[in-house]
């Protein structure tokens, strides 16, 4: 009887597997780093979020777990968010402070600029970021989410609170407002938001974790 050959993975295979494990570990560490280290008591823990503001400046960290060309990918960035009536400017930075992308959204167009590349312009910011970054930065949704608001699947306006912290949006995002902090008006405001979206015809599954703080306090 002929003995079966013993399979020994090649050095390349072992290194490839180790690389995937290391990437997974780094992504897990990144998510852990985005979590808050403590919970500040809320001034009004039973209230819903405060009145929506058209003018707001925020900053924080964002991690995305997504698929590109059928392969799982991940990224962690710092961000700044400057919102004015009719205009939003978002800047994404690597953990080392390098600019990843700058996004500007107006009623007429959405523009994305990356270092060393010509600006790209589209009418739909979600499609633009999916094409250029490889994952969807849902700016149109974040306009509401960062302040604890959303549009429910039935079209009704949703206002979150520590007691009512999850919703499925009209465009299929599953949101959970995981952690809270005191807003400038004394009402609760989101501190950490988890958002996920199932695969569509143009993109794979996407999960985003956002930790947000008033500008200058993250």
JSON list of C-alpha atoms in Angstrom, two decimals:
[
{"chain": "A", "resi": 1, "resn": "UNK", "atom": "CA", "xyz": [0.00, 0.00, 0.00]},
{"chain": "A", "resi": 2, "resn": "UNK", "atom": "CA", "xyz": [1.44, 3.32, -1.04]},
{"chain": "A", "resi": 3, "resn": "UNK", "atom": "CA", "xyz": [1.66, 5.90, 1.74]},
{"chain": "A", "resi": 4, "resn": "UNK", "atom": "CA", "xyz": [-0.22, 9.13, 1.14]},
{"chain": "A", "resi": 5, "resn": "UNK", "atom": "CA", "xyz": [2.10, 12.11, 0.72]},
{"chain": "A", "resi": 6, "resn": "UNK", "atom": "CA", "xyz": [2.14, 14.54, 3.63]},
{"chain": "A", "resi": 7, "resn": "UNK", "atom": "CA", "xyz": [1.06, 18.04, 2.63]},
{"chain": "A", "resi": 8, "resn": "UNK", "atom": "CA", "xyz": [3.34, 20.75, 3.89]},
{"chain": "A", "resi": 9, "resn": "UNK", "atom": "CA", "xyz": [2.27, 24.30, 3.06]},
{"chain": "A", "resi": 10, "resn": "UNK", "atom": "CA", "xyz": [4.83, 26.31, 1.18]},
{"chain": "A", "resi": 11, "resn": "UNK", "atom": "CA", "xyz": [6.64, 29.18, 2.82]},
{"chain": "A", "resi": 12, "resn": "UNK", "atom": "CA", "xyz": [4.63, 31.55, 0.62]},
{"chain": "A", "resi": 13, "resn": "UNK", "atom": "CA", "xyz": [1.34, 29.98, 1.79]},
{"chain": "A", "resi": 14, "resn": "UNK", "atom": "CA", "xyz": [2.38, 30.23, 5.44]},
{"chain": "A", "resi": 15, "resn": "UNK", "atom": "CA", "xyz": [3.40, 33.87, 5.03]},
{"chain": "A", "resi": 16, "resn": "UNK", "atom": "CA", "xyz": [0.16, 34.66, 3.20]},
{"chain": "A", "resi": 17, "resn": "UNK", "atom": "CA", "xyz": [-1.87, 33.08, 6.00]},
{"chain": "A", "resi": 18, "resn": "UNK", "atom": "CA", "xyz": [0.12, 34.94, 8.63]},
{"chain": "A", "resi": 19, "resn": "UNK", "atom": "CA", "xyz": [-0.44, 38.18, 6.73]},
{"chain": "A", "resi": 20, "resn": "UNK", "atom": "CA", "xyz": [-4.20, 37.62, 6.73]},
{"chain": "A", "resi": 21, "resn": "UNK", "atom": "CA", "xyz": [-4.17, 36.81, 10.45]},
{"chain": "A", "resi": 22, "resn": "UNK", "atom": "CA", "xyz": [-2.08, 39.90, 11.17]},
{"chain": "A", "resi": 23, "resn": "UNK", "atom": "CA", "xyz": [-4.46, 42.07, 9.14]},
{"chain": "A", "resi": 24, "resn": "UNK", "atom": "CA", "xyz": [-7.43, 40.68, 11.06]},
{"chain": "A", "resi": 25, "resn": "UNK", "atom": "CA", "xyz": [-5.68, 41.31, 14.38]},
{"chain": "A", "resi": 26, "resn": "UNK", "atom": "CA", "xyz": [-4.82, 44.87, 13.39]},
{"chain": "A", "resi": 27, "resn": "UNK", "atom": "CA", "xyz": [-8.40, 45.58, 12.36]},
{"chain": "A", "resi": 28, "resn": "UNK", "atom": "CA", "xyz": [-9.66, 44.20, 15.66]},
{"chain": "A", "resi": 29, "resn": "UNK", "atom": "CA", "xyz": [-7.20, 46.37, 17.52]},
{"chain": "A", "resi": 30, "resn": "UNK", "atom": "CA", "xyz": [-8.29, 49.39, 15.48]},
{"chain": "A", "resi": 31, "resn": "UNK", "atom": "CA", "xyz": [-11.91, 48.83, 16.41]},
{"chain": "A", "resi": 32, "resn": "UNK", "atom": "CA", "xyz": [-10.97, 48.43, 20.05]},
{"chain": "A", "resi": 33, "resn": "UNK", "atom": "CA", "xyz": [-9.00, 51.66, 19.84]},
{"chain": "A", "resi": 34, "resn": "UNK", "atom": "CA", "xyz": [-12.07, 53.42, 18.52]},
{"chain": "A", "resi": 35, "resn": "UNK", "atom": "CA", "xyz": [-14.11, 52.41, 21.57]},
{"chain": "A", "resi": 36, "resn": "UNK", "atom": "CA", "xyz": [-14.44, 54.81, 24.45]},
{"chain": "A", "resi": 37, "resn": "UNK", "atom": "CA", "xyz": [-12.45, 54.14, 27.58]},
{"chain": "A", "resi": 38, "resn": "UNK", "atom": "CA", "xyz": [-15.14, 55.29, 29.96]},
{"chain": "A", "resi": 39, "resn": "UNK", "atom": "CA", "xyz": [-18.71, 56.44, 30.13]},
{"chain": "A", "resi": 40, "resn": "UNK", "atom": "CA", "xyz": [-19.50, 59.98, 31.24]},
{"chain": "A", "resi": 41, "resn": "UNK", "atom": "CA", "xyz": [-22.81, 60.23, 33.16]},
{"chain": "A", "resi": 42, "resn": "UNK", "atom": "CA", "xyz": [-25.47, 61.89, 31.03]},
{"chain": "A", "resi": 43, "resn": "UNK", "atom": "CA", "xyz": [-27.09, 65.03, 32.31]},
{"chain": "A", "resi": 44, "resn": "UNK", "atom": "CA", "xyz": [-30.46, 63.90, 30.94]},
{"chain": "A", "resi": 45, "resn": "UNK", "atom": "CA", "xyz": [-30.26, 60.13, 30.28]},
{"chain": "A", "resi": 46, "resn": "UNK", "atom": "CA", "xyz": [-33.98, 59.69, 29.55]},
{"chain": "A", "resi": 47, "resn": "UNK", "atom": "CA", "xyz": [-34.17, 62.41, 26.88]},
{"chain": "A", "resi": 48, "resn": "UNK", "atom": "CA", "xyz": [-33.84, 62.05, 23.13]},
{"chain": "A", "resi": 49, "resn": "UNK", "atom": "CA", "xyz": [-31.24, 63.93, 21.12]},
{"chain": "A", "resi": 50, "resn": "UNK", "atom": "CA", "xyz": [-31.35, 67.70, 20.92]},
{"chain": "A", "resi": 51, "resn": "UNK", "atom": "CA", "xyz": [-32.69, 69.87, 18.13]},
{"chain": "A", "resi": 52, "resn": "UNK", "atom": "CA", "xyz": [-31.07, 69.19, 14.75]},
{"chain": "A", "resi": 53, "resn": "UNK", "atom": "CA", "xyz": [-28.47, 71.78, 13.73]},
{"chain": "A", "resi": 54, "resn": "UNK", "atom": "CA", "xyz": [-27.61, 72.76, 10.16]},
{"chain": "A", "resi": 55, "resn": "UNK", "atom": "CA", "xyz": [-24.28, 74.19, 11.34]},
{"chain": "A", "resi": 56, "resn": "UNK", "atom": "CA", "xyz": [-22.00, 71.85, 13.26]},
{"chain": "A", "resi": 57, "resn": "UNK", "atom": "CA", "xyz": [-18.31, 70.93, 13.52]},
{"chain": "A", "resi": 58, "resn": "UNK", "atom": "CA", "xyz": [-17.28, 67.44, 14.63]},
{"chain": "A", "resi": 59, "resn": "UNK", "atom": "CA", "xyz": [-14.29, 65.16, 14.53]},
{"chain": "A", "resi": 60, "resn": "UNK", "atom": "CA", "xyz": [-13.50, 61.61, 15.50]},
{"chain": "A", "resi": 61, "resn": "UNK", "atom": "CA", "xyz": [-12.45, 58.18, 14.23]},
{"chain": "A", "resi": 62, "resn": "UNK", "atom": "CA", "xyz": [-14.04, 55.85, 11.72]},
{"chain": "A", "resi": 63, "resn": "UNK", "atom": "CA", "xyz": [-13.36, 52.18, 10.91]},
{"chain": "A", "resi": 64, "resn": "UNK", "atom": "CA", "xyz": [-14.79, 50.42, 7.87]},
{"chain": "A", "resi": 65, "resn": "UNK", "atom": "CA", "xyz": [-14.89, 46.67, 7.17]},
{"chain": "A", "resi": 66, "resn": "UNK", "atom": "CA", "xyz": [-15.81, 46.10, 3.52]},
{"chain": "A", "resi": 67, "resn": "UNK", "atom": "CA", "xyz": [-15.30, 43.92, 0.44]},
{"chain": "A", "resi": 68, "resn": "UNK", "atom": "CA", "xyz": [-13.35, 44.89, -2.64]},
{"chain": "A", "resi": 69, "resn": "UNK", "atom": "CA", "xyz": [-12.97, 42.57, -5.64]},
{"chain": "A", "resi": 70, "resn": "UNK", "atom": "CA", "xyz": [-14.43, 39.79, -3.50]},
{"chain": "A", "resi": 71, "resn": "UNK", "atom": "CA", "xyz": [-11.79, 40.17, -0.78]},
{"chain": "A", "resi": 72, "resn": "UNK", "atom": "CA", "xyz": [-12.35, 41.47, 2.78]},
{"chain": "A", "resi": 73, "resn": "UNK", "atom": "CA", "xyz": [-10.71, 44.84, 3.42]},
{"chain": "A", "resi": 74, "resn": "UNK", "atom": "CA", "xyz": [-10.51, 47.22, 6.36]},
{"chain": "A", "resi": 75, "resn": "UNK", "atom": "CA", "xyz": [-9.47, 50.78, 7.01]},
{"chain": "A", "resi": 76, "resn": "UNK", "atom": "CA", "xyz": [-9.32, 53.12, 10.00]},
{"chain": "A", "resi": 77, "resn": "UNK", "atom": "CA", "xyz": [-9.23, 56.90, 9.57]},
{"chain": "A", "resi": 78, "resn": "UNK", "atom": "CA", "xyz": [-9.57, 60.03, 11.61]},
{"chain": "A", "resi": 79, "resn": "UNK", "atom": "CA", "xyz": [-12.05, 62.57, 10.26]},
{"chain": "A", "resi": 80, "resn": "UNK", "atom": "CA", "xyz": [-13.24, 66.13, 10.54]},
{"chain": "A", "resi": 81, "resn": "UNK", "atom": "CA", "xyz": [-16.80, 67.12, 9.64]},
{"chain": "A", "resi": 82, "resn": "UNK", "atom": "CA", "xyz": [-17.73, 70.74, 8.90]},
{"chain": "A", "resi": 83, "resn": "UNK", "atom": "CA", "xyz": [-21.42, 71.19, 8.10]},
{"chain": "A", "resi": 84, "resn": "UNK", "atom": "CA", "xyz": [-23.07, 74.41, 7.00]},
{"chain": "A", "resi": 85, "resn": "UNK", "atom": "CA", "xyz": [-26.49, 75.02, 5.39]},
{"chain": "A", "resi": 86, "resn": "UNK", "atom": "CA", "xyz": [-26.22, 73.50, 1.91]},
{"chain": "A", "resi": 87, "resn": "UNK", "atom": "CA", "xyz": [-22.57, 72.44, 2.26]},
{"chain": "A", "resi": 88, "resn": "UNK", "atom": "CA", "xyz": [-20.54, 69.67, 3.97]},
{"chain": "A", "resi": 89, "resn": "UNK", "atom": "CA", "xyz": [-16.76, 69.29, 4.04]},
{"chain": "A", "resi": 90, "resn": "UNK", "atom": "CA", "xyz": [-15.28, 65.99, 5.24]},
{"chain": "A", "resi": 91, "resn": "UNK", "atom": "CA", "xyz": [-11.55, 65.33, 5.58]},
{"chain": "A", "resi": 92, "resn": "UNK", "atom": "CA", "xyz": [-10.21, 61.80, 6.15]},
{"chain": "A", "resi": 93, "resn": "UNK", "atom": "CA", "xyz": [-6.76, 61.26, 7.66]},
{"chain": "A", "resi": 94, "resn": "UNK", "atom": "CA", "xyz": [-4.64, 58.19, 8.29]},
{"chain": "A", "resi": 95, "resn": "UNK", "atom": "CA", "xyz": [-3.72, 57.40, 11.92]},
{"chain": "A", "resi": 96, "resn": "UNK", "atom": "CA", "xyz": [-0.36, 59.05, 11.18]},
{"chain": "A", "resi": 97, "resn": "UNK", "atom": "CA", "xyz": [-2.04, 62.26, 10.04]},
{"chain": "A", "resi": 98, "resn": "UNK", "atom": "CA", "xyz": [-1.67, 61.89, 6.28]},
{"chain": "A", "resi": 99, "resn": "UNK", "atom": "CA", "xyz": [-4.64, 63.10, 4.24]},
{"chain": "A", "resi": 100, "resn": "UNK", "atom": "CA", "xyz": [-6.54, 60.17, 2.70]},
{"chain": "A", "resi": 101, "resn": "UNK", "atom": "CA", "xyz": [-9.28, 62.18, 0.99]},
{"chain": "A", "resi": 102, "resn": "UNK", "atom": "CA", "xyz": [-11.21, 65.42, 1.13]},
{"chain": "A", "resi": 103, "resn": "UNK", "atom": "CA", "xyz": [-14.91, 65.33, 0.30]},
{"chain": "A", "resi": 104, "resn": "UNK", "atom": "CA", "xyz": [-17.08, 68.36, -0.44]},
{"chain": "A", "resi": 105, "resn": "UNK", "atom": "CA", "xyz": [-20.82, 68.05, -0.92]},
{"chain": "A", "resi": 106, "resn": "UNK", "atom": "CA", "xyz": [-23.10, 70.81, -2.19]},
{"chain": "A", "resi": 107, "resn": "UNK", "atom": "CA", "xyz": [-26.64, 70.66, -3.59]},
{"chain": "A", "resi": 108, "resn": "UNK", "atom": "CA", "xyz": [-25.15, 70.68, -7.10]},
{"chain": "A", "resi": 109, "resn": "UNK", "atom": "CA", "xyz": [-22.33, 68.11, -6.86]},
{"chain": "A", "resi": 110, "resn": "UNK", "atom": "CA", "xyz": [-20.03, 65.97, -4.74]},
{"chain": "A", "resi": 111, "resn": "UNK", "atom": "CA", "xyz": [-16.25, 66.31, -5.12]},
{"chain": "A", "resi": 112, "resn": "UNK", "atom": "CA", "xyz": [-13.57, 63.94, -3.83]},
{"chain": "A", "resi": 113, "resn": "UNK", "atom": "CA", "xyz": [-9.90, 64.87, -3.84]},
{"chain": "A", "resi": 114, "resn": "UNK", "atom": "CA", "xyz": [-7.01, 62.50, -3.07]},
{"chain": "A", "resi": 115, "resn": "UNK", "atom": "CA", "xyz": [-3.35, 63.42, -2.80]},
{"chain": "A", "resi": 116, "resn": "UNK", "atom": "CA", "xyz": [-1.65, 63.59, -6.18]},
{"chain": "A", "resi": 117, "resn": "UNK", "atom": "CA", "xyz": [-4.86, 63.02, -8.15]},
{"chain": "A", "resi": 118, "resn": "UNK", "atom": "CA", "xyz": [-7.24, 65.31, -9.98]},
{"chain": "A", "resi": 119, "resn": "UNK", "atom": "CA", "xyz": [-10.53, 65.97, -8.17]},
{"chain": "A", "resi": 120, "resn": "UNK", "atom": "CA", "xyz": [-13.42, 63.70, -9.14]},
{"chain": "A", "resi": 121, "resn": "UNK", "atom": "CA", "xyz": [-16.96, 65.02, -9.34]},
{"chain": "A", "resi": 122, "resn": "UNK", "atom": "CA", "xyz": [-20.30, 63.17, -9.24]},
{"chain": "A", "resi": 123, "resn": "UNK", "atom": "CA", "xyz": [-23.86, 64.04, -8.31]},
{"chain": "A", "resi": 124, "resn": "UNK", "atom": "CA", "xyz": [-24.10, 61.07, -5.91]},
{"chain": "A", "resi": 125, "resn": "UNK", "atom": "CA", "xyz": [-21.54, 61.12, -3.08]},
{"chain": "A", "resi": 126, "resn": "UNK", "atom": "CA", "xyz": [-22.22, 57.51, -2.05]},
{"chain": "A", "resi": 127, "resn": "UNK", "atom": "CA", "xyz": [-21.44, 56.22, -5.55]},
{"chain": "A", "resi": 128, "resn": "UNK", "atom": "CA", "xyz": [-18.41, 58.51, -5.83]},
{"chain": "A", "resi": 129, "resn": "UNK", "atom": "CA", "xyz": [-16.79, 57.26, -2.63]},
{"chain": "A", "resi": 130, "resn": "UNK", "atom": "CA", "xyz": [-17.58, 53.62, -3.44]},
{"chain": "A", "resi": 131, "resn": "UNK", "atom": "CA", "xyz": [-15.76, 53.99, -6.77]},
{"chain": "A", "resi": 132, "resn": "UNK", "atom": "CA", "xyz": [-12.76, 55.90, -5.46]},
{"chain": "A", "resi": 133, "resn": "UNK", "atom": "CA", "xyz": [-12.25, 54.68, -1.87]},
{"chain": "A", "resi": 134, "resn": "UNK", "atom": "CA", "xyz": [-13.54, 51.14, -2.41]},
{"chain": "A", "resi": 135, "resn": "UNK", "atom": "CA", "xyz": [-16.16, 51.58, 0.33]},
{"chain": "A", "resi": 136, "resn": "UNK", "atom": "CA", "xyz": [-19.19, 53.82, 0.66]},
{"chain": "A", "resi": 137, "resn": "UNK", "atom": "CA", "xyz": [-18.84, 56.88, 2.86]},
{"chain": "A", "resi": 138, "resn": "UNK", "atom": "CA", "xyz": [-22.55, 57.59, 3.41]},
{"chain": "A", "resi": 139, "resn": "UNK", "atom": "CA", "xyz": [-22.30, 61.36, 3.75]},
{"chain": "A", "resi": 140, "resn": "UNK", "atom": "CA", "xyz": [-26.00, 61.84, 3.03]},
{"chain": "A", "resi": 141, "resn": "UNK", "atom": "CA", "xyz": [-26.84, 59.53, 5.95]},
{"chain": "A", "resi": 142, "resn": "UNK", "atom": "CA", "xyz": [-24.13, 60.83, 8.26]},
{"chain": "A", "resi": 143, "resn": "UNK", "atom": "CA", "xyz": [-25.65, 64.28, 7.99]},
{"chain": "A", "resi": 144, "resn": "UNK", "atom": "CA", "xyz": [-28.41, 62.88, 10.23]},
{"chain": "A", "resi": 145, "resn": "UNK", "atom": "CA", "xyz": [-26.67, 60.03, 12.07]},
{"chain": "A", "resi": 146, "resn": "UNK", "atom": "CA", "xyz": [-23.97, 62.16, 13.67]},
{"chain": "A", "resi": 147, "resn": "UNK", "atom": "CA", "xyz": [-26.72, 64.09, 15.47]},
{"chain": "A", "resi": 148, "resn": "UNK", "atom": "CA", "xyz": [-28.81, 61.03, 16.34]},
{"chain": "A", "resi": 149, "resn": "UNK", "atom": "CA", "xyz": [-31.36, 61.29, 13.55]},
{"chain": "A", "resi": 150, "resn": "UNK", "atom": "CA", "xyz": [-32.32, 59.07, 10.62]},
{"chain": "A", "resi": 151, "resn": "UNK", "atom": "CA", "xyz": [-35.17, 58.36, 8.20]},
{"chain": "A", "resi": 152, "resn": "UNK", "atom": "CA", "xyz": [-36.86, 55.05, 9.04]},
{"chain": "A", "resi": 153, "resn": "UNK", "atom": "CA", "xyz": [-37.73, 52.41, 6.45]},
{"chain": "A", "resi": 154, "resn": "UNK", "atom": "CA", "xyz": [-41.31, 53.69, 6.37]},
{"chain": "A", "resi": 155, "resn": "UNK", "atom": "CA", "xyz": [-40.15, 57.26, 5.72]},
{"chain": "A", "resi": 156, "resn": "UNK", "atom": "CA", "xyz": [-40.78, 58.52, 9.25]},
{"chain": "A", "resi": 157, "resn": "UNK", "atom": "CA", "xyz": [-38.23, 60.78, 10.95]},
{"chain": "A", "resi": 158, "resn": "UNK", "atom": "CA", "xyz": [-36.34, 58.94, 13.72]},
{"chain": "A", "resi": 159, "resn": "UNK", "atom": "CA", "xyz": [-34.81, 60.69, 16.74]},
{"chain": "A", "resi": 160, "resn": "UNK", "atom": "CA", "xyz": [-32.58, 58.44, 18.85]},
{"chain": "A", "resi": 161, "resn": "UNK", "atom": "CA", "xyz": [-32.20, 58.33, 22.62]},
{"chain": "A", "resi": 162, "resn": "UNK", "atom": "CA", "xyz": [-30.25, 56.12, 25.06]},
{"chain": "A", "resi": 163, "resn": "UNK", "atom": "CA", "xyz": [-33.49, 54.16, 25.52]},
{"chain": "A", "resi": 164, "resn": "UNK", "atom": "CA", "xyz": [-34.31, 53.94, 21.78]},
{"chain": "A", "resi": 165, "resn": "UNK", "atom": "CA", "xyz": [-30.97, 53.42, 20.12]},
{"chain": "A", "resi": 166, "resn": "UNK", "atom": "CA", "xyz": [-31.46, 51.38, 16.94]},
{"chain": "A", "resi": 167, "resn": "UNK", "atom": "CA", "xyz": [-33.20, 51.78, 13.60]},
{"chain": "A", "resi": 168, "resn": "UNK", "atom": "CA", "xyz": [-33.22, 50.49, 10.01]},
{"chain": "A", "resi": 169, "resn": "UNK", "atom": "CA", "xyz": [-33.13, 53.37, 7.56]},
{"chain": "A", "resi": 170, "resn": "UNK", "atom": "CA", "xyz": [-35.09, 53.87, 4.37]},
{"chain": "A", "resi": 171, "resn": "UNK", "atom": "CA", "xyz": [-31.98, 53.03, 2.31]},
{"chain": "A", "resi": 172, "resn": "UNK", "atom": "CA", "xyz": [-31.20, 49.82, 4.18]},
{"chain": "A", "resi": 173, "resn": "UNK", "atom": "CA", "xyz": [-28.65, 50.86, 6.82]},
{"chain": "A", "resi": 174, "resn": "UNK", "atom": "CA", "xyz": [-28.90, 49.18, 10.23]},
{"chain": "A", "resi": 175, "resn": "UNK", "atom": "CA", "xyz": [-27.89, 51.73, 12.85]},
{"chain": "A", "resi": 176, "resn": "UNK", "atom": "CA", "xyz": [-27.17, 51.37, 16.53]},
{"chain": "A", "resi": 177, "resn": "UNK", "atom": "CA", "xyz": [-26.24, 54.32, 18.71]},
{"chain": "A", "resi": 178, "resn": "UNK", "atom": "CA", "xyz": [-24.00, 52.41, 21.10]},
{"chain": "A", "resi": 179, "resn": "UNK", "atom": "CA", "xyz": [-22.53, 55.11, 23.33]},
{"chain": "A", "resi": 180, "resn": "UNK", "atom": "CA", "xyz": [-23.61, 58.61, 24.32]},
{"chain": "A", "resi": 181, "resn": "UNK", "atom": "CA", "xyz": [-22.19, 61.88, 25.59]},
{"chain": "A", "resi": 182, "resn": "UNK", "atom": "CA", "xyz": [-23.57, 65.21, 26.76]},
{"chain": "A", "resi": 183, "resn": "UNK", "atom": "CA", "xyz": [-24.26, 67.68, 23.98]},
{"chain": "A", "resi": 184, "resn": "UNK", "atom": "CA", "xyz": [-23.71, 71.43, 24.19]},
{"chain": "A", "resi": 185, "resn": "UNK", "atom": "CA", "xyz": [-27.43, 71.88, 24.96]},
{"chain": "A", "resi": 186, "resn": "UNK", "atom": "CA", "xyz": [-27.37, 69.33, 27.78]},
{"chain": "A", "resi": 187, "resn": "UNK", "atom": "CA", "xyz": [-29.21, 66.73, 25.70]},
{"chain": "A", "resi": 188, "resn": "UNK", "atom": "CA", "xyz": [-27.63, 63.37, 24.83]},
{"chain": "A", "resi": 189, "resn": "UNK", "atom": "CA", "xyz": [-25.64, 63.21, 21.60]},
{"chain": "A", "resi": 190, "resn": "UNK", "atom": "CA", "xyz": [-24.13, 60.12, 19.94]},
{"chain": "A", "resi": 191, "resn": "UNK", "atom": "CA", "xyz": [-20.62, 59.15, 20.95]},
{"chain": "A", "resi": 192, "resn": "UNK", "atom": "CA", "xyz": [-20.33, 55.84, 19.07]},
{"chain": "A", "resi": 193, "resn": "UNK", "atom": "CA", "xyz": [-22.43, 54.72, 16.09]},
{"chain": "A", "resi": 194, "resn": "UNK", "atom": "CA", "xyz": [-22.33, 51.27, 14.50]},
{"chain": "A", "resi": 195, "resn": "UNK", "atom": "CA", "xyz": [-23.72, 51.11, 10.95]},
{"chain": "A", "resi": 196, "resn": "UNK", "atom": "CA", "xyz": [-23.97, 48.13, 8.61]},
{"chain": "A", "resi": 197, "resn": "UNK", "atom": "CA", "xyz": [-25.38, 47.49, 5.15]},
{"chain": "A", "resi": 198, "resn": "UNK", "atom": "CA", "xyz": [-25.88, 44.20, 3.34]},
{"chain": "A", "resi": 199, "resn": "UNK", "atom": "CA", "xyz": [-24.34, 43.56, -0.06]},
{"chain": "A", "resi": 200, "resn": "UNK", "atom": "CA", "xyz": [-25.99, 45.13, -3.10]},
{"chain": "A", "resi": 201, "resn": "UNK", "atom": "CA", "xyz": [-25.50, 44.64, -6.81]},
{"chain": "A", "resi": 202, "resn": "UNK", "atom": "CA", "xyz": [-22.59, 47.11, -6.82]},
{"chain": "A", "resi": 203, "resn": "UNK", "atom": "CA", "xyz": [-20.90, 46.50, -3.45]},
{"chain": "A", "resi": 204, "resn": "UNK", "atom": "CA", "xyz": [-20.38, 43.85, -0.77]},
{"chain": "A", "resi": 205, "resn": "UNK", "atom": "CA", "xyz": [-21.29, 43.87, 2.90]},
{"chain": "A", "resi": 206, "resn": "UNK", "atom": "CA", "xyz": [-20.17, 47.01, 4.71]},
{"chain": "A", "resi": 207, "resn": "UNK", "atom": "CA", "xyz": [-19.78, 47.72, 8.43]},
{"chain": "A", "resi": 208, "resn": "UNK", "atom": "CA", "xyz": [-18.74, 51.12, 9.78]},
{"chain": "A", "resi": 209, "resn": "UNK", "atom": "CA", "xyz": [-17.95, 52.13, 13.35]},
{"chain": "A", "resi": 210, "resn": "UNK", "atom": "CA", "xyz": [-17.85, 55.83, 14.17]},
{"chain": "A", "resi": 211, "resn": "UNK", "atom": "CA", "xyz": [-16.63, 57.49, 17.36]},
{"chain": "A", "resi": 212, "resn": "UNK", "atom": "CA", "xyz": [-17.48, 61.18, 17.39]},
{"chain": "A", "resi": 213, "resn": "UNK", "atom": "CA", "xyz": [-16.75, 64.14, 19.63]},
{"chain": "A", "resi": 214, "resn": "UNK", "atom": "CA", "xyz": [-17.18, 67.91, 19.37]},
{"chain": "A", "resi": 215, "resn": "UNK", "atom": "CA", "xyz": [-14.32, 69.41, 17.35]},
{"chain": "A", "resi": 216, "resn": "UNK", "atom": "CA", "xyz": [-11.16, 69.77, 19.42]},
{"chain": "A", "resi": 217, "resn": "UNK", "atom": "CA", "xyz": [-12.21, 67.20, 22.03]},
{"chain": "A", "resi": 218, "resn": "UNK", "atom": "CA", "xyz": [-11.56, 63.81, 20.33]}
]
